[in-house]
mmCIF file of C-alpha atoms in Angstrom:
data_model
loop_
_atom_site.group_PDB
_atom_site.id
_atom_site.type_symbol
_atom_site.label_atom_id
_atom_site.label_comp_id
_atom_site.label_asym_id
_atom_site.label_seq_id
_atom_site.Cartn_x
_atom_site.Cartn_y
_atom_site.Cartn_z
ATOM 1 C CA UNK F 5 -3.461 -11.436 -42.409
ATOM 2 C CA UNK F 6 -5.744 -8.954 -44.045
ATOM 3 C CA UNK F 7 -7.154 -5.736 -42.157
ATOM 4 C CA UNK F 8 -10.666 -7.473 -41.855
ATOM 5 C CA UNK F 9 -9.247 -10.530 -40.000
ATOM 6 C CA UNK F 10 -7.275 -7.754 -37.517
ATOM 7 C CA UNK F 11 -11.103 -5.932 -37.183
ATOM 8 C CA UNK F 12 -12.574 -9.212 -36.177
ATOM 9 C CA UNK F 13 -9.762 -10.241 -33.680
ATOM 10 C CA UNK F 14 -10.146 -6.549 -31.987
ATOM 11 C CA UNK F 15 -13.562 -6.835 -31.498
ATOM 12 C CA UNK F 16 -13.275 -10.385 -30.034
ATOM 13 C CA UNK F 17 -10.629 -9.097 -27.639
ATOM 14 C CA UNK F 18 -12.773 -6.279 -26.750
ATOM 15 C CA UNK F 19 -15.964 -8.574 -26.323
ATOM 16 C CA UNK F 20 -14.107 -11.203 -24.262
ATOM 17 C CA UNK F 21 -13.257 -8.371 -21.823
ATOM 18 C CA UNK F 22 -16.483 -6.880 -21.316
ATOM 19 C CA UNK F 23 -15.832 -5.345 -17.887
ATOM 20 C CA UNK F 24 -12.512 -3.841 -18.924
ATOM 21 C CA UNK F 25 -13.910 -2.561 -21.942
ATOM 22 C CA UNK F 26 -16.736 -0.957 -20.258
ATOM 23 C CA UNK F 27 -14.678 0.931 -17.774
ATOM 24 C CA UNK F 28 -12.508 2.127 -20.477
ATOM 25 C CA UNK F 29 -15.581 3.041 -22.647
ATOM 26 C CA UNK F 30 -17.163 4.846 -19.514
ATOM 27 C CA UNK F 31 -14.331 7.582 -19.464
ATOM 28 C CA UNK F 32 -14.604 8.678 -22.924
ATOM 29 C CA UNK F 33 -18.539 8.709 -22.709
ATOM 30 C CA UNK F 34 -18.394 10.773 -19.936
ATOM 31 C CA UNK F 35 -15.811 13.145 -21.743
ATOM 32 C CA UNK F 36 -17.559 13.597 -24.886
ATOM 33 C CA UNK F 37 -20.665 14.034 -23.219
ATOM 34 C CA UNK F 38 -19.482 16.816 -20.867
ATOM 35 C CA UNK F 39 -17.678 18.262 -24.171
ATOM 36 C CA UNK F 40 -21.000 18.208 -26.350
ATOM 37 C CA UNK F 41 -23.216 19.374 -23.500
ATOM 38 C CA UNK F 42 -21.178 22.319 -22.265
ATOM 39 C CA UNK F 43 -20.445 23.541 -26.002
ATOM 40 C CA UNK F 44 -24.243 23.012 -26.876
ATOM 41 C CA UNK F 45 -25.670 24.782 -23.493
ATOM 42 C CA UNK F 46 -23.189 27.949 -24.451
ATOM 43 C CA UNK F 47 -24.779 27.935 -28.302
ATOM 44 C CA UNK F 48 -28.413 27.589 -26.454
ATOM 45 C CA UNK F 49 -27.603 30.201 -23.784
ATOM 46 C CA UNK F 50 -26.345 32.542 -26.815
ATOM 47 C CA UNK F 51 -29.464 32.381 -28.479
ATOM 48 C CA UNK F 52 -31.542 33.000 -25.732
ATOM 49 C CA UNK F 53 -30.132 36.055 -24.627
ATOM 50 C CA UNK F 54 -30.263 37.316 -28.046
ATOM 51 C CA UNK F 55 -34.110 36.311 -28.319
ATOM 52 C CA UNK F 56 -34.924 38.320 -25.248
ATOM 53 C CA UNK F 57 -32.640 41.420 -26.099
ATOM 54 C CA UNK F 58 -34.788 41.099 -29.678
ATOM 55 C CA UNK F 59 -37.960 41.254 -27.853
ATOM 56 C CA UNK F 60 -36.677 44.203 -25.545
ATOM 57 C CA UNK F 61 -35.214 46.060 -27.839
ATOM 58 C CA UNK F 62 -35.967 44.578 -31.498
ATOM 59 C CA UNK F 63 -33.712 45.642 -34.351
ATOM 60 C CA UNK F 64 -32.979 49.315 -33.099
ATOM 61 C CA UNK F 65 -30.212 51.965 -33.291
ATOM 62 C CA UNK F 66 -29.912 54.338 -29.988
ATOM 63 C CA UNK F 67 -28.957 57.822 -30.323
ATOM 64 C CA UNK F 68 -28.246 60.157 -27.322
ATOM 65 C CA UNK F 69 -25.794 62.613 -26.057
ATOM 66 C CA UNK F 70 -22.160 61.313 -25.199
ATOM 67 C CA UNK F 71 -22.358 61.551 -21.522
ATOM 68 C CA UNK F 72 -18.705 60.429 -21.395
ATOM 69 C CA UNK F 73 -17.649 63.931 -22.611
ATOM 70 C CA UNK F 74 -19.476 65.630 -19.466
ATOM 71 C CA UNK F 75 -22.662 66.644 -21.906
ATOM 72 C CA UNK F 76 -26.229 66.163 -20.908
ATOM 73 C CA UNK F 77 -29.407 66.661 -22.566
ATOM 74 C CA UNK F 78 -29.541 70.421 -22.566
ATOM 75 C CA UNK F 79 -26.196 70.933 -24.108
ATOM 76 C CA UNK F 80 -26.511 68.525 -26.951
ATOM 77 C CA UNK F 81 -29.948 68.008 -27.408
ATOM 78 C CA UNK F 82 -31.519 65.929 -30.533
ATOM 79 C CA UNK F 83 -33.562 68.634 -32.430
ATOM 80 C CA UNK F 84 -36.541 68.530 -34.890
ATOM 81 C CA UNK F 85 -34.082 68.981 -38.170
ATOM 82 C CA UNK F 86 -32.256 66.054 -36.751
ATOM 83 C CA UNK F 87 -35.341 63.782 -36.747
ATOM 84 C CA UNK F 88 -36.308 65.404 -40.144
ATOM 85 C CA UNK F 89 -32.946 63.997 -41.692
ATOM 86 C CA UNK F 90 -33.137 60.514 -40.217
ATOM 87 C CA UNK F 91 -36.342 60.139 -41.748
ATOM 88 C CA UNK F 92 -34.782 59.570 -45.243
ATOM 89 C CA UNK F 93 -33.290 56.244 -43.782
ATOM 90 C CA UNK F 94 -35.140 53.161 -43.626
ATOM 91 C CA UNK F 95 -36.020 53.420 -40.107
ATOM 92 C CA UNK F 96 -38.916 54.558 -37.856
ATOM 93 C CA UNK F 97 -37.897 57.370 -35.822
ATOM 94 C CA UNK F 98 -39.163 57.265 -31.997
ATOM 95 C CA UNK F 99 -38.222 60.622 -30.258
ATOM 96 C CA UNK F 100 -37.693 60.441 -26.128
ATOM 97 C CA UNK F 101 -37.611 62.823 -23.568
ATOM 98 C CA UNK F 102 -36.912 62.056 -20.054
ATOM 99 C CA UNK F 103 -37.778 63.613 -16.688
ATOM 100 C CA UNK F 104 -37.440 62.750 -13.002
ATOM 101 C CA UNK F 105 -40.662 63.282 -11.005
ATOM 102 C CA UNK F 106 -42.099 62.507 -7.770
ATOM 103 C CA UNK F 107 -45.352 60.980 -6.300
ATOM 104 C CA UNK F 108 -46.813 60.534 -3.006
ATOM 105 C CA UNK F 109 -46.408 57.131 -1.689
ATOM 106 C CA UNK F 110 -47.937 58.011 1.365
ATOM 107 C CA UNK F 111 -49.097 61.413 2.993
ATOM 108 C CA UNK F 112 -46.175 63.524 3.241
ATOM 109 C CA UNK F 113 -43.572 60.871 1.641
ATOM 110 C CA UNK F 114 -42.691 61.324 -2.011
ATOM 111 C CA UNK F 115 -40.538 59.237 -4.127
ATOM 112 C CA UNK F 116 -39.053 59.468 -7.468
ATOM 113 C CA UNK F 117 -40.461 58.221 -10.556
ATOM 114 C CA UNK F 118 -39.269 58.634 -14.323
ATOM 115 C CA UNK F 119 -41.645 60.412 -16.617
ATOM 116 C CA UNK F 120 -40.827 59.489 -20.244
ATOM 117 C CA UNK F 121 -42.040 61.677 -23.318
ATOM 118 C CA UNK F 122 -43.105 59.203 -26.277
ATOM 119 C CA UNK F 123 -45.346 59.692 -29.513
ATOM 120 C CA UNK F 124 -48.608 58.421 -29.941
ATOM 121 C CA UNK F 125 -49.181 54.673 -30.684
ATOM 122 C CA UNK F 126 -45.862 53.528 -29.492
ATOM 123 C CA UNK F 127 -46.637 49.799 -29.998
ATOM 124 C CA UNK F 128 -47.207 50.251 -33.529
ATOM 125 C CA UNK F 129 -44.034 52.027 -33.931
ATOM 126 C CA UNK F 130 -42.271 49.914 -31.819
ATOM 127 C CA UNK F 131 -43.642 46.106 -31.641
ATOM 128 C CA UNK F 132 -41.382 45.508 -28.465
ATOM 129 C CA UNK F 133 -43.520 47.980 -26.311
ATOM 130 C CA UNK F 134 -46.832 45.515 -25.296
ATOM 131 C CA UNK F 135 -50.044 46.553 -23.745
ATOM 132 C CA UNK F 136 -50.974 44.248 -21.030
ATOM 133 C CA UNK F 137 -54.154 46.322 -20.015
ATOM 134 C CA UNK F 138 -56.167 49.546 -21.591
ATOM 135 C CA UNK F 139 -54.521 51.228 -24.605
ATOM 136 C CA UNK F 140 -51.889 53.546 -25.814
ATOM 137 C CA UNK F 141 -52.670 57.206 -26.157
ATOM 138 C CA UNK F 142 -53.318 58.195 -29.880
ATOM 139 C CA UNK F 143 -51.308 60.084 -32.132
ATOM 140 C CA UNK F 144 -54.141 62.987 -31.843
ATOM 141 C CA UNK F 145 -53.953 62.920 -28.287
ATOM 142 C CA UNK F 146 -50.060 63.088 -28.418
ATOM 143 C CA UNK F 147 -50.140 66.179 -30.933
ATOM 144 C CA UNK F 148 -52.881 67.847 -28.750
ATOM 145 C CA UNK F 149 -50.717 67.043 -25.773
ATOM 146 C CA UNK F 150 -53.423 65.881 -23.518
ATOM 147 C CA UNK F 151 -52.913 64.421 -19.825
ATOM 148 C CA UNK F 152 -52.994 61.016 -20.582
ATOM 149 C CA UNK F 153 -50.190 58.251 -19.629
ATOM 150 C CA UNK F 154 -49.386 54.794 -19.794
ATOM 151 C CA UNK F 155 -47.815 53.125 -16.928
ATOM 152 C CA UNK F 156 -44.889 50.343 -16.909
ATOM 153 C CA UNK F 157 -46.060 47.329 -14.684
ATOM 154 C CA UNK F 158 -43.835 48.604 -11.977
ATOM 155 C CA UNK F 159 -45.246 51.871 -11.722
ATOM 156 C CA UNK F 160 -48.583 50.723 -11.711
ATOM 157 C CA UNK F 161 -48.035 48.646 -8.848
ATOM 158 C CA UNK F 162 -46.184 51.579 -7.144
ATOM 159 C CA UNK F 163 -48.551 54.446 -8.057
ATOM 160 C CA UNK F 164 -51.949 52.219 -7.383
ATOM 161 C CA UNK F 165 -50.974 49.218 -4.953
ATOM 162 C CA UNK F 166 -53.836 46.446 -4.934
ATOM 163 C CA UNK F 167 -55.908 48.369 -7.270
ATOM 164 C CA UNK F 168 -56.552 48.548 -11.179
ATOM 165 C CA UNK F 169 -54.636 51.468 -12.704
ATOM 166 C CA UNK F 170 -56.513 51.965 -15.660
ATOM 167 C CA UNK F 171 -58.930 54.863 -15.255
ATOM 168 C CA UNK F 172 -57.236 56.208 -12.362
ATOM 169 C CA UNK F 173 -55.387 59.693 -12.015
ATOM 170 C CA UNK F 174 -51.416 59.811 -11.470
ATOM 171 C CA UNK F 175 -50.507 62.804 -9.465
ATOM 172 C CA UNK F 176 -46.828 63.399 -10.222
ATOM 173 C CA UNK F 177 -44.959 66.560 -9.212
ATOM 174 C CA UNK F 178 -41.926 68.462 -11.029
ATOM 175 C CA UNK F 179 -38.590 69.090 -8.837
ATOM 176 C CA UNK F 180 -39.813 72.758 -8.883
ATOM 177 C CA UNK F 181 -43.039 71.454 -6.887
ATOM 178 C CA UNK F 182 -45.671 72.105 -10.143
ATOM 179 C CA UNK F 183 -48.342 69.360 -10.216
ATOM 180 C CA UNK F 184 -48.817 67.165 -12.908
ATOM 181 C CA UNK F 185 -52.142 64.998 -13.137
ATOM 182 C CA UNK F 186 -52.396 62.307 -15.803
ATOM 183 C CA UNK F 187 -55.294 59.859 -16.432
ATOM 184 C CA UNK F 188 -53.920 56.583 -17.157
ATOM 185 C CA UNK F 189 -55.318 54.875 -20.077
ATOM 186 C CA UNK F 190 -53.007 51.786 -20.238
ATOM 187 C CA UNK F 191 -50.236 49.440 -18.554
ATOM 188 C CA UNK F 192 -47.353 47.958 -20.346
ATOM 189 C CA UNK F 193 -46.539 44.184 -20.373
ATOM 190 C CA UNK F 194 -43.155 43.871 -18.224
ATOM 191 C CA UNK F 195 -40.002 42.525 -20.512
ATOM 192 C CA UNK F 196 -39.587 38.824 -20.141
ATOM 193 C CA UNK F 197 -36.843 36.311 -20.147
ATOM 194 C CA UNK F 198 -33.023 37.608 -18.170
ATOM 195 C CA UNK F 199 -34.095 41.223 -19.005
ATOM 196 C CA UNK F 200 -37.297 41.024 -17.314
ATOM 197 C CA UNK F 201 -35.285 43.098 -14.503
ATOM 198 C CA UNK F 202 -35.861 45.973 -16.585
ATOM 199 C CA UNK F 203 -39.307 46.062 -15.978
ATOM 200 C CA UNK F 204 -38.528 47.111 -12.323
ATOM 201 C CA UNK F 205 -38.021 51.033 -13.531
ATOM 202 C CA UNK F 206 -40.901 52.596 -12.422
ATOM 203 C CA UNK F 207 -41.696 54.759 -15.627
ATOM 204 C CA UNK F 208 -44.782 56.652 -16.774
ATOM 205 C CA UNK F 209 -45.100 56.890 -20.493
ATOM 206 C CA UNK F 210 -47.003 60.436 -21.386
ATOM 207 C CA UNK F 211 -46.972 62.708 -24.764
ATOM 208 C CA UNK F 212 -43.966 64.529 -25.460
ATOM 209 C CA UNK F 213 -46.147 67.587 -26.411
ATOM 210 C CA UNK F 214 -47.688 67.416 -22.913
ATOM 211 C CA UNK F 215 -43.998 67.555 -21.115
ATOM 212 C CA UNK F 216 -43.015 70.494 -23.376
ATOM 213 C CA UNK F 217 -46.093 72.211 -22.176
ATOM 214 C CA UNK F 218 -45.550 71.437 -18.322
ATOM 215 C CA UNK F 219 -42.137 70.945 -17.632
ATOM 216 C CA UNK F 220 -39.899 73.877 -16.414
ATOM 217 C CA UNK F 221 -36.858 72.627 -17.861
ATOM 218 C CA UNK F 222 -37.844 70.769 -21.454
ATOM 219 C CA UNK F 223 -37.454 72.832 -24.322
ATOM 220 C CA UNK F 224 -39.967 72.783 -27.282
ATOM 221 C CA UNK F 225 -38.376 71.095 -30.291
ATOM 222 C CA UNK F 226 -35.572 69.480 -28.506
ATOM 223 C CA UNK F 227 -35.419 65.584 -27.489
ATOM 224 C CA UNK F 228 -33.197 63.599 -24.976
ATOM 225 C CA UNK F 229 -33.032 60.387 -27.082
ATOM 226 C CA UNK F 230 -33.981 58.417 -30.193
ATOM 227 C CA UNK F 231 -34.748 55.065 -30.965
ATOM 228 C CA UNK F 232 -34.581 54.040 -34.642
ATOM 229 C CA UNK F 233 -36.819 51.140 -35.401
ATOM 230 C CA UNK F 234 -35.152 49.456 -38.437
ATOM 231 C CA UNK F 235 -37.339 48.510 -40.969
ATOM 232 C CA UNK F 236 -37.532 44.969 -42.487
ATOM 233 C CA UNK F 237 -34.351 44.253 -44.676
ATOM 234 C CA UNK F 238 -32.644 47.176 -43.713
ATOM 235 C CA UNK F 239 -28.919 46.435 -42.881
ATOM 236 C CA UNK F 240 -28.069 47.502 -39.378
ATOM 237 C CA UNK F 241 -24.390 48.394 -39.986
ATOM 238 C CA UNK F 242 -24.984 50.353 -43.258
ATOM 239 C CA UNK F 243 -27.768 52.318 -41.553
ATOM 240 C CA UNK F 244 -25.700 52.773 -38.047
ATOM 241 C CA UNK F 245 -22.956 54.425 -40.125
ATOM 242 C CA UNK F 246 -25.185 56.588 -42.068
ATOM 243 C CA UNK F 247 -26.598 57.983 -38.708
ATOM 244 C CA UNK F 248 -23.214 58.582 -37.397
ATOM 245 C CA UNK F 249 -22.369 60.569 -40.622
ATOM 246 C CA UNK F 250 -25.502 62.528 -40.160
ATOM 247 C CA UNK F 251 -24.692 63.605 -36.530
ATOM 248 C CA UNK F 252 -20.998 63.902 -37.097
ATOM 249 C CA UNK F 253 -21.299 66.234 -40.106
ATOM 250 C CA UNK F 254 -23.826 68.441 -37.945
ATOM 251 C CA UNK F 255 -22.106 68.439 -34.485
ATOM 252 C CA UNK F 256 -18.577 66.958 -34.964
ATOM 253 C CA UNK F 257 -17.323 63.428 -33.699
ATOM 254 C CA UNK F 258 -17.891 62.177 -30.517
ATOM 255 C CA UNK F 259 -20.719 64.444 -29.219
ATOM 256 C CA UNK F 260 -23.366 61.514 -29.518
ATOM 257 C CA UNK F 261 -23.431 57.802 -28.924
ATOM 258 C CA UNK F 262 -24.787 55.673 -31.660
ATOM 259 C CA UNK F 263 -25.281 51.988 -31.007
ATOM 260 C CA UNK F 264 -27.651 49.276 -32.485
ATOM 261 C CA UNK F 265 -28.672 46.061 -31.107
ATOM 262 C CA UNK F 266 -26.718 44.166 -33.473
ATOM 263 C CA UNK F 267 -23.499 46.044 -32.091
ATOM 264 C CA UNK F 268 -24.710 44.375 -28.531
ATOM 265 C CA UNK F 269 -25.560 41.003 -29.766
ATOM 266 C CA UNK F 270 -21.724 41.091 -31.556
ATOM 267 C CA UNK F 271 -20.203 41.921 -28.212
ATOM 268 C CA UNK F 272 -22.532 39.209 -26.798
ATOM 269 C CA UNK F 273 -21.547 36.493 -29.027
ATOM 270 C CA UNK F 274 -17.732 37.267 -28.413
ATOM 271 C CA UNK F 275 -18.012 36.851 -25.080
ATOM 272 C CA UNK F 276 -20.263 33.736 -25.001
ATOM 273 C CA UNK F 277 -17.927 32.283 -27.669
ATOM 274 C CA UNK F 278 -14.874 32.584 -25.228
ATOM 275 C CA UNK F 279 -16.986 31.239 -22.272
ATOM 276 C CA UNK F 280 -17.788 28.163 -24.752
ATOM 277 C CA UNK F 281 -14.101 27.676 -25.412
ATOM 278 C CA UNK F 282 -13.254 27.759 -21.971
ATOM 279 C CA UNK F 283 -16.340 25.451 -20.851
ATOM 280 C CA UNK F 284 -15.276 22.963 -23.750
ATOM 281 C CA UNK F 285 -11.723 22.977 -22.552
ATOM 282 C CA UNK F 286 -12.735 22.191 -19.061
ATOM 283 C CA UNK F 287 -14.908 19.641 -20.129
ATOM 284 C CA UNK F 288 -12.014 18.280 -22.612
ATOM 285 C CA UNK F 289 -10.064 17.447 -19.553
ATOM 286 C CA UNK F 290 -12.551 14.558 -18.854
ATOM 287 C CA UNK F 291 -11.624 13.127 -22.148
ATOM 288 C CA UNK F 292 -7.933 13.285 -21.582
ATOM 289 C CA UNK F 293 -8.585 11.431 -18.424
ATOM 290 C CA UNK F 294 -10.669 8.852 -20.196
ATOM 291 C CA UNK F 295 -7.516 8.782 -22.917
ATOM 292 C CA UNK F 296 -5.432 7.840 -20.221
ATOM 293 C CA UNK F 297 -7.566 5.062 -18.863
ATOM 294 C CA UNK F 298 -7.650 3.418 -22.309
ATOM 295 C CA UNK F 299 -4.001 3.404 -22.147
ATOM 296 C CA UNK F 300 -3.675 1.953 -19.094
ATOM 297 C CA UNK F 301 -6.197 -0.688 -19.902
ATOM 298 C CA UNK F 302 -4.463 -1.345 -23.133
ATOM 299 C CA UNK F 303 -1.024 -1.663 -21.630
ATOM 300 C CA UNK F 304 -2.506 -4.307 -19.258
ATOM 301 C CA UNK F 305 -4.101 -6.102 -22.370
ATOM 302 C CA UNK F 306 -0.712 -6.225 -23.956
ATOM 303 C CA UNK F 307 0.782 -7.842 -20.921
ATOM 304 C CA UNK F 308 -2.086 -10.514 -20.428
ATOM 305 C CA UNK F 309 -1.705 -11.226 -24.123
ATOM 306 C CA UNK F 310 1.881 -11.623 -24.394
ATOM 307 C CA UNK F 311 1.784 -15.363 -25.366
ATOM 308 C CA UNK F 312 -0.913 -14.482 -28.007
ATOM 309 C CA UNK F 313 0.964 -11.809 -29.519
ATOM 310 C CA UNK F 314 4.083 -14.305 -29.497
ATOM 311 C CA UNK F 315 2.065 -16.976 -31.156
ATOM 312 C CA UNK F 316 0.751 -14.558 -33.828
ATOM 313 C CA UNK F 317 4.240 -13.588 -34.871
ATOM 314 C CA UNK F 318 5.419 -17.263 -35.208
ATOM 315 C CA UNK F 319 2.444 -17.898 -37.554
ATOM 316 C CA UNK F 320 3.719 -14.685 -39.393
ATOM 317 C CA UNK F 321 2.042 -12.006 -38.537
ATOM 318 C CA UNK F 322 4.196 -8.851 -39.126
ATOM 319 C CA UNK F 323 4.767 -6.034 -36.101
ATOM 320 C CA UNK F 324 2.698 -3.749 -38.612
ATOM 321 C CA UNK F 325 -0.491 -6.014 -38.164
ATOM 322 C CA UNK F 326 -0.005 -6.118 -34.477
ATOM 323 C CA UNK F 327 0.191 -2.678 -34.080
ATOM 324 C CA UNK F 328 -3.011 -2.122 -36.106
ATOM 325 C CA UNK F 329 -4.998 -4.379 -34.115
ATOM 326 C CA UNK F 330 -4.382 -2.770 -30.820
ATOM 327 C CA UNK F 331 -4.986 0.934 -32.609
ATOM 328 C CA UNK F 332 -8.253 -0.438 -33.856
ATOM 329 C CA UNK F 333 -9.035 -1.615 -30.387
ATOM 330 C CA UNK F 334 -8.237 1.891 -29.007
ATOM 331 C CA UNK F 335 -10.291 3.771 -31.821
ATOM 332 C CA UNK F 336 -13.175 1.369 -31.973
ATOM 333 C CA UNK F 337 -13.673 1.963 -27.846
ATOM 334 C CA UNK F 338 -13.017 5.728 -28.119
ATOM 335 C CA UNK F 339 -15.775 5.963 -31.126
ATOM 336 C CA UNK F 340 -18.234 3.913 -29.523
ATOM 337 C CA UNK F 341 -17.705 5.996 -26.334
ATOM 338 C CA UNK F 342 -18.018 8.951 -28.448
ATOM 339 C CA UNK F 343 -21.470 8.011 -29.849
ATOM 340 C CA UNK F 344 -22.750 7.225 -26.605
ATOM 341 C CA UNK F 345 -21.614 10.524 -25.135
ATOM 342 C CA UNK F 346 -23.437 12.519 -27.796
ATOM 343 C CA UNK F 347 -26.499 10.748 -27.484
ATOM 344 C CA UNK F 348 -26.609 11.083 -23.615
ATOM 345 C CA UNK F 349 -25.868 14.968 -24.287
ATOM 346 C CA UNK F 350 -28.548 15.015 -26.881
ATOM 347 C CA UNK F 351 -30.871 13.561 -24.342
ATOM 348 C CA UNK F 352 -29.781 16.145 -21.500
ATOM 349 C CA UNK F 353 -29.913 19.082 -23.815
ATOM 350 C CA UNK F 354 -33.964 17.778 -24.738
ATOM 351 C CA UNK F 355 -34.700 17.666 -21.175
ATOM 352 C CA UNK F 356 -33.286 21.129 -20.404
ATOM 353 C CA UNK F 357 -35.080 22.954 -23.282
ATOM 354 C CA UNK F 358 -38.439 21.225 -22.102
ATOM 355 C CA UNK F 359 -37.972 22.228 -18.583
ATOM 356 C CA UNK F 360 -35.621 25.700 -18.455
ATOM 357 C CA UNK F 361 -37.749 28.290 -19.775
ATOM 358 C CA UNK F 362 -34.470 30.406 -20.636
ATOM 359 C CA UNK F 363 -33.514 27.753 -22.780
ATOM 360 C CA UNK F 364 -35.866 28.299 -25.743
ATOM 361 C CA UNK F 365 -33.961 26.968 -28.372
ATOM 362 C CA UNK F 366 -32.837 23.344 -28.711
ATOM 363 C CA UNK F 367 -29.349 23.401 -30.518
ATOM 364 C CA UNK F 368 -26.642 20.454 -30.933
ATOM 365 C CA UNK F 369 -25.250 21.460 -34.159
ATOM 366 C CA UNK F 370 -23.390 19.052 -36.831
ATOM 367 C CA UNK F 371 -20.094 20.730 -36.125
ATOM 368 C CA UNK F 372 -20.290 20.024 -32.441
ATOM 369 C CA UNK F 373 -21.166 16.443 -32.951
ATOM 370 C CA UNK F 374 -18.554 16.011 -35.508
ATOM 371 C CA UNK F 375 -15.960 17.828 -33.458
ATOM 372 C CA UNK F 376 -16.760 15.506 -30.352
ATOM 373 C CA UNK F 377 -16.206 12.520 -32.288
ATOM 374 C CA UNK F 378 -13.301 13.472 -33.996
ATOM 375 C CA UNK F 379 -11.595 14.444 -30.956
ATOM 376 C CA UNK F 380 -12.494 11.307 -29.160
ATOM 377 C CA UNK F 381 -11.178 9.121 -31.909
ATOM 378 C CA UNK F 382 -7.819 11.310 -32.003
ATOM 379 C CA UNK F 383 -7.603 10.682 -28.093
ATOM 380 C CA UNK F 384 -7.819 6.755 -28.792
ATOM 381 C CA UNK F 385 -5.340 6.993 -31.565
ATOM 382 C CA UNK F 386 -2.765 9.110 -29.631
ATOM 383 C CA UNK F 387 -3.220 6.856 -26.012
ATOM 384 C CA UNK F 388 -3.200 3.688 -28.105
ATOM 385 C CA UNK F 389 0.131 4.308 -29.805
ATOM 386 C CA UNK F 390 2.244 3.427 -27.143
ATOM 387 C CA UNK F 391 0.445 0.283 -26.130
ATOM 388 C CA UNK F 392 0.513 -0.954 -29.852
ATOM 389 C CA UNK F 393 3.876 -0.006 -30.083
ATOM 390 C CA UNK F 394 4.821 -1.997 -27.259
ATOM 391 C CA UNK F 395 2.925 -5.154 -28.343
ATOM 392 C CA UNK F 396 4.498 -4.839 -31.870
ATOM 393 C CA UNK F 397 7.909 -4.532 -30.255
ATOM 394 C CA UNK F 398 7.780 -8.040 -28.388
ATOM 395 C CA UNK F 399 10.168 -10.801 -29.558
ATOM 396 C CA UNK F 400 7.907 -13.694 -30.743
ATOM 397 C CA UNK F 401 10.588 -16.243 -28.670
ATOM 398 C CA UNK F 402 10.555 -14.385 -25.642
ATOM 399 C CA UNK F 403 6.599 -13.740 -25.852
ATOM 400 C CA UNK F 404 6.029 -17.492 -26.234
ATOM 401 C CA UNK F 405 7.999 -18.282 -22.897
ATOM 402 C CA UNK F 406 6.185 -15.724 -20.891
ATOM 403 C CA UNK F 407 4.151 -17.015 -18.335
#
């Protein structure tokens, strides 16, 4: 009896017991569907978080004093000569200053707000800063230290509730009581995606020169924080190493924190990869249950077809051919169930991508599909071995006598 005849008989047996085959198939469909959907959702979540991170921070390197060493901006500032050294790298240097001020939310009641010094025309230097209304102050205004400001979305709502902020004067107070009046020229868009919560920080952006001129604590020529926006084609790891060497050669090791968005993404991908493995393993339990279901049904099938097996052996079928037929039935069930599970998972992922804003990218990788189908086939093979071996071991005479 050739293998094709075994295939034909296996399919006839499966078709002849449609309900039983369907129930066995259902467990595999659910298992493959769960594995494929969970792994793909993890990959889609990683892609969504990465896109949101790039939208908030772009391809950037961040340099600041190492607060873990008990330092602050005054003891470990970033100086003009540091910026000049960084200009030689393939980056756009964006220095920053920070100060905590207050504003009057009600007469006699003051609340804190953050004042951040930045260069002019920041959206040109950093594409992640986007203007919602008005404009950003220019380089000329920044160099001249003019009393102009751009507000974060939250700051605009806090300082001017129910009013248009552009064109208004924001009155702020330094901790010592000195007043700072700023004309609002623009309002920034809030960050989108899962990092939209960053937009909750009430921040007033003003020229660095202005802060040097008015702040009782800021020192001219010193900065608290520097963003290095990587130019197109620049290697983030290589540039990060170069920045680290510059600061370590000037100030020694450990005094400054130097991190890139790529390092954040690498950490994020490691975490999500572990989560994907855990989700895939949990979903794989349903495949195990489906495999046990197939084994049970195949054992019942062996019992019901004992006389048929005995007749085939009496007509010359070998134990190997009997074993092969039952293994074919098990593998066919799992492969068909695997294909149906992948199709259902693909449909669900498409629906999620179309309806859930966070999942912006549709991902169903060939590797995931191939892995799901391979595992389902191996499950069928593994759980089909015992029923097939039991069928092959039947004595033909005893089998023919079976009622």
